[in-house]
Amino acid sequence: MFFFFTCGTHIFTSRLKGYENVTVQCQNCGNMSGRVYKRWEWFTFCFIPIVPFSFKPWREVGCHICNFYQDIKYRPDVQNHLGQGQGLPMHNYGPPSGHGGQHQFK
Ligand SMILES: [Zn+2]
């Protein structure tokens, strides 16, 4: 008699609530292709999810172009999107450099 039990893992992936319309820049390839996902890995026995690996799902920023996934805790700019509603974040390029005014041609 030979029994063969299949064990493995299954990862549930879905868009994170509140971030469905949020697209951010991928820090790996630089494209504006980063989406916020909820990923939850479960231990499966005979293809049936039995025990979750972690208590809570991971919140990650995923890129469909380069398949780069990054924990959302490293992306404070993404978390700022929630609750802000519409509007692009303001980019601060620093104070304008002083130009002219010092040269006098006499
Ligand atoms: Zn990417």
XYZ file of N, CA and C and ligand atoms in Angstrom:
319
model
N 0.852 -1.199 0.000
C 0.000 0.000 0.000
C 0.883 1.242 0.000
N 0.492 2.182 -0.785
C 1.293 3.392 -0.859
C 0.343 4.589 -0.924
N 0.467 5.419 0.077
C -0.350 6.629 0.102
C 0.509 7.821 -0.283
N -0.051 8.648 -1.076
C 0.684 9.840 -1.483
C -0.150 11.070 -1.128
N 0.349 11.822 -0.187
C -0.335 13.055 0.204
C 0.414 14.248 -0.368
N -0.336 15.130 -0.918
C 0.283 16.304 -1.518
C 0.161 17.491 -0.562
N 1.302 17.994 -0.174
C 1.330 19.204 0.637
C 1.926 20.331 -0.190
N 1.511 21.506 0.119
C 2.063 22.636 -0.628
C 1.591 23.941 -0.036
N 1.703 24.964 -0.826
C 1.256 26.274 -0.382
C 0.352 26.873 -1.448
N -0.523 27.711 -1.006
C -1.378 28.444 -1.925
C -1.376 29.906 -1.510
N -1.201 30.772 -2.460
C -1.158 32.205 -2.166
C -2.415 32.855 -2.718
N -3.180 33.441 -1.821
C -4.354 34.202 -2.234
C -3.905 35.627 -2.536
N -4.295 36.112 -3.679
C -3.915 37.468 -4.068
C -5.161 38.233 -4.489
N -5.315 39.423 -3.963
C -6.414 40.274 -4.382
C -5.994 41.715 -4.188
N -6.727 42.607 -4.836
C -6.448 44.031 -4.674
C -6.831 44.444 -3.264
N -5.995 45.248 -2.662
C -6.241 45.701 -1.305
C -7.348 46.744 -1.301
N -8.282 46.576 -0.363
C -9.433 47.479 -0.278
C -8.961 48.916 -0.049
N -9.555 49.830 -0.785
C -9.192 51.223 -0.646
C -8.073 51.648 -1.570
N -7.362 50.660 -2.126
C -6.237 50.966 -3.016
C -6.543 50.545 -4.459
N -7.826 50.240 -4.746
C -8.147 49.668 -6.054
C -7.737 50.595 -7.195
N -7.837 51.900 -6.957
C -7.554 52.845 -8.035
C -6.186 53.500 -7.886
N -5.373 52.946 -7.022
C -4.075 53.552 -6.766
C -3.029 52.867 -7.652
N -2.331 53.668 -8.410
C -1.206 53.162 -9.206
C 0.028 53.960 -8.817
N 1.071 53.237 -8.469
C 2.272 53.916 -8.005
C 3.466 53.471 -8.852
N 4.542 54.170 -8.671
C 5.743 53.851 -9.442
C 6.435 52.629 -8.866
N 6.852 51.753 -9.755
C 7.609 50.584 -9.342
C 9.040 51.022 -9.069
N 9.545 50.647 -7.911
C 10.893 51.083 -7.548
C 11.952 50.182 -8.182
N 11.522 49.161 -8.874
C 12.486 48.265 -9.520
C 12.720 48.654 -10.970
N 11.619 48.854 -11.720
C 11.773 49.155 -13.145
C 11.409 50.597 -13.454
N 10.812 51.305 -12.494
C 10.545 52.723 -12.697
C 9.261 53.027 -13.431
N 8.513 52.008 -13.847
C 7.257 52.245 -14.541
C 6.152 52.575 -13.547
N 5.156 53.323 -14.041
C 3.990 53.609 -13.209
C 3.049 52.409 -13.276
N 3.503 51.289 -12.780
C 2.751 50.043 -12.921
C 2.555 49.344 -11.586
N 2.886 50.008 -10.494
C 2.761 49.367 -9.190
C 1.329 49.373 -8.697
N 0.833 48.214 -8.320
C -0.514 48.095 -7.755
C -0.383 47.528 -6.353
N -1.369 47.842 -5.522
C -1.311 47.396 -4.136
C -2.122 46.118 -4.000
N -1.469 45.085 -3.536
C -2.103 43.779 -3.424
C -2.095 43.306 -1.976
N -3.031 42.422 -1.730
C -3.078 41.704 -0.459
C -2.718 40.267 -0.766
N -1.680 39.761 -0.142
C -1.262 38.389 -0.414
C -1.243 37.605 0.892
N -1.802 36.437 0.834
C -1.906 35.610 2.029
C -1.546 34.177 1.657
N -0.467 33.700 2.216
C 0.002 32.356 1.889
C -0.540 31.355 2.898
N -1.083 30.250 2.380
C -1.651 29.198 3.225
C -0.932 27.883 2.964
N -0.853 27.092 3.996
C -0.349 25.738 3.869
C -1.491 24.839 3.424
N -1.267 24.087 2.351
C -2.340 23.231 1.826
C -2.003 21.763 2.027
N -3.031 21.016 2.202
C -2.915 19.561 2.301
C -3.916 18.954 1.338
N -3.423 18.221 0.359
C -4.277 17.715 -0.727
C -5.034 18.871 -1.400
N -4.313 19.959 -1.641
C -4.819 21.136 -2.349
C -5.906 21.887 -1.577
N -6.077 21.572 -0.289
C -7.061 22.291 0.513
C -6.311 23.181 1.496
N -6.556 24.478 1.465
C -5.877 25.361 2.419
C -6.274 25.014 3.858
N -5.277 24.756 4.683
C -5.543 24.333 6.049
C -5.145 25.422 7.048
N -3.887 25.810 6.982
C -3.371 26.736 7.986
C -2.709 27.918 7.286
N -3.025 29.132 7.710
C -2.310 30.280 7.126
C -0.892 30.379 7.689
N 0.039 30.813 6.853
C 1.413 30.972 7.308
C 1.555 32.155 8.261
N 0.718 33.159 8.029
C 0.802 34.337 8.879
C -0.596 34.691 9.355
N -0.669 35.451 10.445
C -1.965 35.815 10.997
C -2.708 36.776 10.083
N -1.944 37.627 9.442
C -2.563 38.641 8.597
C -2.004 38.549 7.192
N -2.808 38.936 6.203
C -2.270 38.972 4.838
C -1.190 40.034 4.722
N -0.269 39.803 3.805
C 0.746 40.815 3.526
C 0.136 41.862 2.626
N 0.562 43.071 2.853
C 0.176 44.157 1.957
C 1.407 44.535 1.148
N 1.303 44.375 -0.136
C 2.482 44.553 -0.973
C 2.161 45.414 -2.184
N 3.199 46.047 -2.686
C 3.125 46.744 -3.953
C 3.724 45.833 -5.003
N 2.900 45.459 -5.976
C 3.354 44.520 -7.000
C 3.392 45.171 -8.364
N 4.366 44.770 -9.152
C 4.524 45.280 -10.510
C 4.308 44.132 -11.481
N 3.379 44.338 -12.421
C 3.081 43.262 -13.373
C 4.073 43.233 -14.519
N 4.918 44.246 -14.628
C 5.882 44.286 -15.731
C 7.138 43.495 -15.369
N 7.681 43.760 -14.177
C 8.927 43.080 -13.820
C 8.709 42.071 -12.687
N 7.448 41.887 -12.262
C 7.138 40.913 -11.211
C 7.866 41.186 -9.907
N 7.961 42.453 -9.569
C 8.667 42.862 -8.366
C 7.635 43.149 -7.276
N 7.813 42.510 -6.142
C 6.887 42.725 -5.033
C 7.640 43.303 -3.851
N 7.008 44.276 -3.212
C 7.662 45.010 -2.146
C 6.641 45.249 -1.032
N 7.071 45.016 0.185
C 6.178 45.222 1.323
C 5.766 46.689 1.396
N 4.484 46.904 1.690
C 3.963 48.275 1.647
C 4.581 49.134 2.746
N 5.164 48.495 3.760
C 5.736 49.299 4.841
C 6.993 50.040 4.393
N 7.558 49.609 3.252
C 8.699 50.330 2.701
C 8.268 51.420 1.741
N 6.947 51.568 1.566
C 6.445 52.569 0.630
C 5.498 53.523 1.357
N 6.065 54.428 2.159
C 5.183 55.397 2.845
C 4.426 56.274 1.867
N 4.974 56.451 0.650
C 4.269 57.266 -0.337
C 2.980 56.605 -0.771
N 2.951 55.259 -0.749
C 1.741 54.540 -1.128
C 0.697 54.666 -0.030
N 1.145 54.548 1.200
C 0.188 54.617 2.305
C -0.434 55.998 2.403
N 0.283 57.013 1.929
C -0.258 58.358 1.952
C -1.440 58.508 1.010
N -1.534 57.595 0.035
C -2.637 57.681 -0.919
C -3.976 57.473 -0.232
N -3.993 56.622 0.773
C -5.251 56.285 1.411
C -5.764 57.472 2.213
N -7.004 57.845 1.936
C -7.611 58.940 2.676
C -7.363 60.286 2.052
N -6.438 60.348 1.098
C -6.161 61.619 0.452
C -7.132 61.891 -0.676
N -7.778 60.842 -1.166
C -8.686 61.026 -2.275
C -7.930 61.312 -3.549
N -8.535 62.166 -4.387
C -7.886 62.479 -5.654
C -6.749 63.473 -5.442
N -6.031 63.660 -6.487
C -4.962 64.644 -6.437
C -3.608 63.978 -6.423
N -2.738 64.483 -7.239
C -1.398 63.928 -7.277
C -0.584 64.502 -6.125
N 0.334 63.711 -5.602
C 1.182 64.241 -4.529
C 2.075 65.349 -5.063
N 2.276 66.345 -4.244
C 3.118 67.450 -4.651
C 4.575 67.028 -4.623
N 5.258 67.329 -5.695
C 6.682 67.028 -5.725
C 7.461 68.292 -5.402
N 8.372 68.124 -4.520
C 9.178 69.266 -4.105
C 10.549 69.159 -4.756
N 10.818 70.058 -5.640
C 12.094 69.994 -6.346
C 13.129 70.932 -5.732
N 12.827 71.436 -4.558
C 13.796 72.290 -3.893
C 13.628 73.744 -4.303
N 14.288 74.605 -3.600
C 14.154 76.039 -3.910
C 14.786 76.341 -5.257
N 14.213 77.301 -5.961
C 14.800 77.678 -7.254
C 16.183 78.270 -7.058
N 17.095 77.867 -7.912
C 18.455 78.350 -7.768
C 18.527 79.816 -8.179
N 19.284 80.542 -7.427
C 19.443 81.953 -7.750
C 20.132 82.105 -9.100
N 19.481 82.811 -9.967
C 20.009 82.929 -11.318
C 20.079 84.402 -11.677
N 21.232 84.811 -12.065
C 21.394 86.192 -12.467
C 21.425 87.110 -11.248
N 21.562 88.386 -11.517
C 21.569 89.339 -10.432
C 22.956 89.614 -9.902
N 23.853 88.692 -10.087
C 25.200 88.876 -9.562
C 26.151 89.437 -10.610
N 25.773 89.268 -11.859
C 26.695 89.699 -12.901
C 26.375 91.136 -13.325
N 27.362 91.923 -13.385
C 27.183 93.291 -13.843
C 28.151 93.522 -14.974
N 27.605 93.950 -16.084
C 28.455 94.204 -17.246
C 28.571 95.710 -17.411
N 29.689 96.275 -17.005
C 29.872 97.712 -17.115
C 31.046 98.050 -18.011
Zn 8.457 46.948 -12.149
